[in-house]
Short mmCIF file of C-alpha atoms in Angstrom, two decimals:
data_model
loop_
_atom_site.label_atom_id
_atom_site.label_comp_id
_atom_site.label_asym_id
_atom_site.label_seq_id
_atom_site.Cartn_x
_atom_site.Cartn_y
_atom_site.Cartn_z
CA MET N 1 -14.34 71.58 13.95
CA ASN N 2 -12.99 75.53 12.72
CA LEU N 3 -9.15 76.85 13.59
CA ILE N 4 -10.77 78.96 15.84
CA PHE N 5 -12.03 76.70 18.30
CA PHE N 6 -8.62 74.55 18.00
CA ASN N 7 -6.46 77.94 19.05
CA LYS N 8 -8.84 78.76 22.11
CA LEU N 9 -7.60 74.86 23.83
CA PRO N 10 -4.56 74.33 25.12
CA LYS N 11 -2.12 72.09 23.50
CA LEU N 12 -2.23 69.47 25.80
CA LYS N 13 -6.21 69.01 24.79
CA ILE N 14 -5.74 69.69 21.37
CA THR N 15 -3.06 66.42 21.33
CA PHE N 16 -5.37 64.43 23.91
CA LEU N 17 -8.01 64.93 20.86
CA LEU N 18 -6.13 64.20 17.87
CA ILE N 19 -5.11 61.21 19.51
CA PHE N 20 -9.12 60.09 20.92
CA ILE N 21 -9.73 60.52 16.61
CA LEU N 22 -6.93 58.95 15.16
CA VAL N 23 -7.51 55.80 18.08
CA SER N 24 -11.30 55.50 17.88
CA SER N 25 -10.92 55.92 13.74
CA PHE N 26 -7.91 52.47 14.08
CA ASN N 27 -10.55 51.02 15.60
CA VAL N 28 -13.50 50.92 13.71
CA GLN N 29 -11.13 50.20 10.45
CA GLY N 30 -8.43 48.20 11.75
CA PHE N 31 -10.49 45.84 14.09
CA GLN N 32 -14.01 44.90 13.19
CA GLN N 33 -16.53 43.30 15.16
CA PRO N 34 -15.33 38.97 13.17
CA ASN N 35 -17.95 38.90 10.85
CA GLN N 36 -20.99 35.78 12.28
CA ILE N 37 -22.69 36.00 9.95
CA ILE N 38 -23.79 34.29 6.74
CA ASP N 39 -26.80 35.25 4.27
CA LYS N 40 -30.22 33.50 5.22
CA GLU N 41 -30.49 32.84 1.04
CA ILE N 42 -27.20 30.86 1.24
CA LEU N 43 -28.56 29.01 3.98
CA ILE N 44 -31.69 28.10 2.49
CA TYR N 45 -29.48 26.54 0.44
CA ASP N 46 -27.50 25.22 2.80
CA SER N 47 -30.50 22.94 3.50
CA LEU N 48 -31.40 21.89 0.76
CA VAL N 49 -27.82 20.19 0.43
CA SER N 50 -27.81 18.92 3.92
CA ARG N 51 -31.79 17.31 2.45
CA TYR N 52 -30.36 16.02 -0.45
CA ARG N 53 -26.81 15.16 0.23
CA TYR N 54 -27.42 11.38 0.62
CA PHE N 55 -31.12 10.83 -0.67
CA LYS N 56 -30.74 12.22 -4.49
CA PRO N 57 -26.16 12.94 -4.72
CA ASP N 58 -27.25 14.94 -7.81
CA SER N 59 -29.49 17.40 -6.56
CA ALA N 60 -27.14 17.82 -4.00
CA LEU N 61 -24.65 18.86 -6.63
CA TYR N 62 -26.66 21.01 -7.83
CA PHE N 63 -28.19 22.94 -5.39
CA VAL N 64 -24.54 23.20 -3.72
CA LYS N 65 -23.83 25.21 -6.63
CA ILE N 66 -25.65 27.65 -6.74
CA GLY N 67 -25.29 28.53 -2.99
CA LEU N 68 -21.56 29.00 -4.14
CA GLN N 69 -22.32 31.14 -6.95
CA LEU N 70 -24.67 33.23 -5.03
CA ALA N 71 -22.01 33.18 -2.64
CA LYS N 72 -19.40 34.80 -4.67
CA ASN N 73 -21.50 37.26 -6.15
CA LYS N 74 -22.45 38.15 -3.03
CA LYS N 75 -19.40 38.65 -1.84
CA ASP N 76 -20.34 36.55 1.27
CA ILE N 77 -16.81 34.74 2.54
CA ASN N 78 -19.01 32.73 5.07
CA GLY N 79 -21.21 31.35 2.69
CA GLU N 80 -18.95 30.75 0.54
CA ALA N 81 -17.46 28.61 2.98
CA LEU N 82 -19.94 26.92 4.46
CA MET N 83 -21.16 25.58 0.41
CA LEU N 84 -17.39 24.33 -0.15
CA ASN N 85 -17.88 23.04 2.99
CA GLN N 86 -20.88 20.86 1.91
CA MET N 87 -18.52 20.32 -1.32
CA GLY N 88 -16.29 18.25 0.84
CA ILE N 89 -18.84 16.46 2.70
CA MET N 90 -20.16 15.56 -0.17
CA ASP N 91 -16.25 14.05 -1.84
CA ASP N 92 -16.37 12.07 1.45
CA ASN N 93 -19.58 10.25 0.69
CA ASN N 94 -17.58 8.68 -2.49
CA ASN N 95 -14.52 8.38 -0.74
CA ASN N 96 -12.09 10.89 -1.78
CA TYR N 97 -10.35 12.10 0.56
CA VAL N 98 -8.04 13.83 -1.45
CA ALA N 99 -11.02 16.31 -2.67
CA SER N 100 -12.52 17.02 0.75
CA LYS N 101 -9.49 17.90 2.35
CA ILE N 102 -8.44 20.54 -0.31
CA LYS N 103 -12.41 21.59 -0.03
CA TYR N 104 -12.17 21.76 3.75
CA LEU N 105 -8.93 23.95 3.85
CA GLN N 106 -10.36 26.35 1.48
CA ALA N 107 -13.20 26.99 3.86
CA LEU N 108 -11.32 26.90 6.26
CA GLN N 109 -9.07 30.13 5.01
CA LEU N 110 -11.91 31.63 3.67
CA TYR N 111 -13.86 31.43 7.50
CA GLN N 112 -10.78 32.40 9.57
CA LYS N 113 -9.71 35.35 7.04
CA THR N 114 -13.95 36.08 8.47
CA GLY N 115 -13.59 35.12 11.96
CA PHE N 116 -16.26 33.41 12.06
CA ILE N 117 -16.38 30.69 15.22
CA LYS N 118 -18.98 28.79 14.09
CA GLY N 119 -17.06 27.59 10.41
CA ILE N 120 -13.28 27.31 12.29
CA SER N 121 -14.86 25.12 14.58
CA SER N 122 -16.58 22.86 11.78
CA VAL N 123 -13.91 22.39 9.38
CA ASN N 124 -11.55 22.09 12.25
CA ILE N 125 -14.04 18.84 12.85
CA ARG N 126 -14.05 17.33 9.11
CA LEU N 127 -10.76 18.02 8.65
CA GLY N 128 -10.13 15.28 12.28
CA VAL N 129 -12.70 13.54 9.98
CA VAL N 130 -10.72 13.25 7.30
CA GLU N 131 -7.69 11.55 9.19
CA THR N 132 -9.43 9.69 11.10
CA ARG N 133 -10.59 7.60 8.30
CA LYS N 134 -7.52 7.24 6.55
CA GLY N 135 -5.63 6.61 9.86
CA ASN N 136 -4.22 9.32 10.65
CA TYR N 137 -5.47 9.20 14.50
CA ASP N 138 -2.36 12.12 15.48
CA ARG N 139 -2.80 14.43 12.58
CA ALA N 140 -6.48 14.03 13.67
CA ALA N 141 -6.13 14.44 17.38
CA GLU N 142 -4.45 17.73 16.56
CA TYR N 143 -7.70 19.57 14.03
CA ILE N 144 -9.69 18.24 17.10
CA LEU N 145 -7.95 19.45 19.69
CA THR N 146 -8.02 23.57 17.88
CA SER N 147 -11.57 22.98 17.18
CA LEU N 148 -12.49 21.70 20.73
CA LYS N 149 -9.45 25.03 22.46
CA ILE N 150 -11.55 27.61 20.24
CA SER N 151 -15.15 26.66 20.96
CA GLU N 152 -14.42 26.21 24.52
CA GLN N 153 -12.95 30.16 23.96
CA ASN N 154 -16.24 31.18 22.44
CA ASN N 155 -18.91 29.47 24.88
CA TYR N 156 -19.69 27.25 22.03
CA GLN N 157 -21.64 24.67 23.36
CA PHE N 158 -21.72 22.46 19.51
CA GLY N 159 -18.68 23.05 18.91
CA MET N 160 -17.63 21.49 21.73
CA MET N 161 -19.93 18.52 21.42
CA GLU N 162 -18.97 18.33 17.70
CA SER N 163 -14.97 18.05 19.39
CA TYR N 164 -15.83 15.39 21.87
CA LEU N 165 -17.26 13.26 19.89
CA ILE N 166 -15.04 13.15 16.45
CA LEU N 167 -12.28 12.35 19.71
CA ALA N 168 -13.91 9.78 20.74
CA GLU N 169 -14.27 8.31 17.49
CA ASN N 170 -10.18 8.84 17.02
CA TYR N 171 -9.73 7.01 20.19
CA THR N 172 -12.13 4.10 19.86
CA SER N 173 -9.66 1.64 17.62
CA GLN N 174 -6.34 2.91 20.34
CA LYS N 175 -7.70 4.20 24.26
CA ASN N 176 -11.13 2.68 24.68
CA ASN N 177 -11.02 4.96 28.52
CA LEU N 178 -10.56 8.19 26.48
CA ALA N 179 -12.67 7.42 23.72
CA LEU N 180 -15.41 6.44 26.25
CA SER N 181 -14.87 9.46 28.90
CA ASN N 182 -14.94 12.12 25.63
CA LEU N 183 -18.22 10.48 24.28
CA LYS N 184 -19.61 10.98 27.74
CA LYS N 185 -18.71 14.18 28.12
CA ALA N 186 -20.51 14.78 24.19
CA GLU N 187 -23.57 13.15 25.47
CA ALA N 188 -23.98 15.44 28.64
CA ILE N 189 -23.59 18.14 26.70
CA SER N 190 -26.26 17.42 23.67
CA LYS N 191 -28.54 16.69 26.95
CA THR N 192 -28.33 20.79 27.10
CA LEU N 193 -29.39 21.80 23.41
CA PRO N 194 -31.72 21.07 20.18
CA PHE N 195 -32.09 17.43 18.60
CA SER N 196 -28.81 17.12 15.45
CA ASN N 197 -27.55 15.04 13.63
CA ILE N 198 -24.33 14.81 16.58
CA THR N 199 -26.35 13.41 18.55
CA LEU N 200 -27.00 9.86 16.67
CA ASN N 201 -23.67 9.38 16.23
CA ILE N 202 -23.49 9.68 19.42
CA TYR N 203 -25.95 6.91 20.27
CA ASN N 204 -23.98 5.26 17.67
CA LEU N 205 -20.54 5.62 18.61
CA PHE N 206 -21.79 4.06 22.26
CA GLY N 207 -23.31 1.91 20.45
CA VAL N 208 -20.33 0.57 18.70
CA ILE N 209 -18.23 0.53 22.21
CA TYR N 210 -20.09 -1.13 23.67
CA ARG N 211 -19.97 -3.81 21.38
CA GLU N 212 -16.19 -4.38 21.02
CA ALA N 213 -16.16 -3.99 25.16
CA LYS N 214 -18.59 -7.01 25.03
CA LYS N 215 -21.91 -4.95 26.60
CA TYR N 216 -24.47 -5.78 24.75
CA PRO N 217 -27.47 -4.88 26.41
CA GLN N 218 -26.34 -0.79 26.75
CA ALA N 219 -24.66 -1.34 23.08
CA ILE N 220 -28.09 -2.20 21.81
CA PHE N 221 -30.28 0.21 23.99
CA TYR N 222 -28.50 3.48 22.68
CA LEU N 223 -28.71 2.03 19.13
CA LYS N 224 -32.18 1.34 19.43
CA LYS N 225 -32.69 4.60 20.83
CA GLY N 226 -31.20 6.06 17.92
CA ILE N 227 -33.16 4.17 15.17
CA ALA N 228 -36.00 5.19 16.75
CA ALA N 229 -34.61 8.50 16.65
CA SER N 230 -33.10 8.52 13.07
CA ASN N 231 -36.35 7.30 11.19
CA SER N 232 -37.07 10.47 8.50
CA LEU N 233 -35.30 10.81 5.21
CA LYS N 234 -33.22 13.74 6.96
CA TYR N 235 -31.30 11.42 9.00
CA GLN N 236 -31.89 8.43 6.36
CA GLY N 237 -27.47 7.87 6.06
CA LEU N 238 -27.34 7.53 9.57
CA ASN N 239 -29.77 5.15 10.08
CA ILE N 240 -29.26 2.71 7.94
CA THR N 241 -25.44 3.22 9.77
CA LEU N 242 -27.21 2.32 13.37
CA THR N 243 -29.06 -0.07 11.57
CA ASN N 244 -25.97 -1.80 10.45
CA ASN N 245 -24.60 -1.43 13.89
CA LEU N 246 -27.70 -2.93 15.68
CA ALA N 247 -27.54 -6.11 12.98
CA SER N 248 -23.67 -7.14 13.78
CA VAL N 249 -24.86 -7.20 17.38
CA TYR N 250 -27.01 -9.69 17.22
CA THR N 251 -24.87 -11.55 14.82
CA LYS N 252 -22.52 -11.82 17.52
CA THR N 253 -25.55 -13.12 20.25
CA GLY N 254 -26.46 -15.71 18.09
CA ARG N 255 -29.75 -13.46 16.94
CA ASN N 256 -29.04 -13.91 12.80
CA LYS N 257 -32.55 -14.25 11.56
CA GLU N 258 -33.41 -10.93 12.87
CA SER N 259 -29.67 -9.33 12.33
CA ILE N 260 -30.48 -10.66 8.49
CA VAL N 261 -33.46 -8.48 8.24
CA LEU N 262 -31.86 -5.59 9.60
CA LEU N 263 -29.78 -5.92 7.71
CA GLN N 264 -31.77 -6.71 4.21
CA ASN N 265 -33.70 -3.04 4.77
CA ALA N 266 -30.76 -1.19 5.58
CA LEU N 267 -29.01 -2.72 2.10
CA LEU N 268 -31.89 -1.38 0.78
CA LYS N 269 -32.19 1.84 1.98
CA ALA N 270 -28.21 2.50 1.15
CA ARG N 271 -28.72 1.70 -2.93
CA GLU N 272 -31.91 3.91 -2.24
CA ILE N 273 -29.88 6.65 -1.81
CA ASN N 274 -26.52 5.47 -3.26
CA ASN N 275 -24.45 5.29 -0.38
CA ASN N 276 -21.25 2.66 -1.55
CA LEU N 277 -20.12 2.56 1.77
CA ARG N 278 -23.34 2.01 3.73
CA GLU N 279 -24.25 -0.38 0.95
CA MET N 280 -20.80 -2.65 1.84
CA GLU N 281 -21.45 -2.37 5.01
CA SER N 282 -24.28 -3.95 4.95
CA LEU N 283 -22.89 -6.68 2.39
CA ILE N 284 -20.45 -7.51 4.88
CA GLY N 285 -23.10 -7.88 7.77
CA LEU N 286 -25.05 -10.00 5.51
CA ALA N 287 -22.01 -12.78 4.58
CA ALA N 288 -21.68 -12.72 8.59
CA ASN N 289 -24.58 -13.78 9.03
CA TYR N 290 -24.63 -17.06 6.13
CA LYS N 291 -21.15 -17.61 6.09
CA LEU N 292 -21.61 -21.49 8.65
CA THR N 293 -25.22 -22.30 6.63
CA ASN N 294 -24.61 -20.67 3.62
CA PRO N 295 -20.99 -20.42 2.84
CA ASN N 296 -22.17 -19.66 -1.43
CA ALA N 297 -24.69 -16.92 -0.29
CA ALA N 298 -21.89 -15.21 2.06
CA LEU N 299 -18.66 -15.44 -1.01
CA ASP N 300 -21.20 -13.16 -3.15
CA TYR N 301 -22.22 -10.52 -0.62
CA TYR N 302 -18.67 -11.14 -0.80
CA GLN N 303 -18.04 -10.69 -3.88
CA GLN N 304 -20.52 -7.65 -4.02
CA ALA N 305 -18.63 -6.19 -1.47
CA LEU N 306 -15.65 -7.20 -2.54
CA ASN N 307 -16.86 -5.36 -6.00
CA ILE N 308 -17.75 -1.67 -4.81
CA ALA N 309 -14.35 -1.78 -2.84
CA LYS N 310 -12.67 -1.86 -5.87
CA GLU N 311 -14.72 0.31 -8.06
CA LYS N 312 -15.21 3.59 -5.02
CA THR N 313 -11.30 2.62 -4.24
CA ILE N 314 -12.97 1.76 -0.28
CA HIS N 315 -9.90 1.18 2.03
CA LYS N 316 -11.77 2.25 5.65
CA ARG N 317 -14.30 3.88 7.51
#
């Protein structure tokens, strides 16, 4: 606009025009929409890391390092946070909860910078899982409830499902009724969404809760359902956990021969993917089955589990 045009406008109109221009400019520069995007190439590396995380952890580490550097080169903040989150999960798998929490907090800070809802929800969940495994249930609940609140505010169904699941896990060792009610909410949402590892975790936790409540038919139903749905390389770790838990139900109900077969298969798989925690669980399960019929074998399995616990500093799940 030139000065002649401005001179022809009444002073009030000029004032409103200037205000409009200033506000429009401020909206563009000061209130950008949250960045909800991650570069497609980085997502490919994320997929590779998820694929190899349990089966070939060395390969997963290789890919996550490439993905992280790529994200930094492309200045993709969400991509960088995604790779840090993957590194945190890998630290979790090695029972290094101090290192994993550092990675998760770094990822959370980056996601908060961009306002990436899915990322913020996911990392709060991971932080909640870490605190649960360390036995800090109140702190864990804070993280999980934060994730749930963010997910509800943004109608992010997957985040809501995962939050209810981890809340249920957090309450399992404390208040069984709360655990079951939250888990049922997670299951209801899962039926409206595509199948994922969260669905398998829901089946597994149902199995655990019903096992502890001595509702064995219900426990067996959910654990078998999970095993059938996890028979692929992608879900190998969860398949082992589901198998170990089904074996424990069989042990409690006197079906020891079936339990031992399941546990031996689970032990083999756990060793193939170098998953120490699940290997230890299988060994303890085998020891429990043999303690009455073959005490020497039971002692040997307990000793192997103890050696892993000492070597890998495994204290609790």
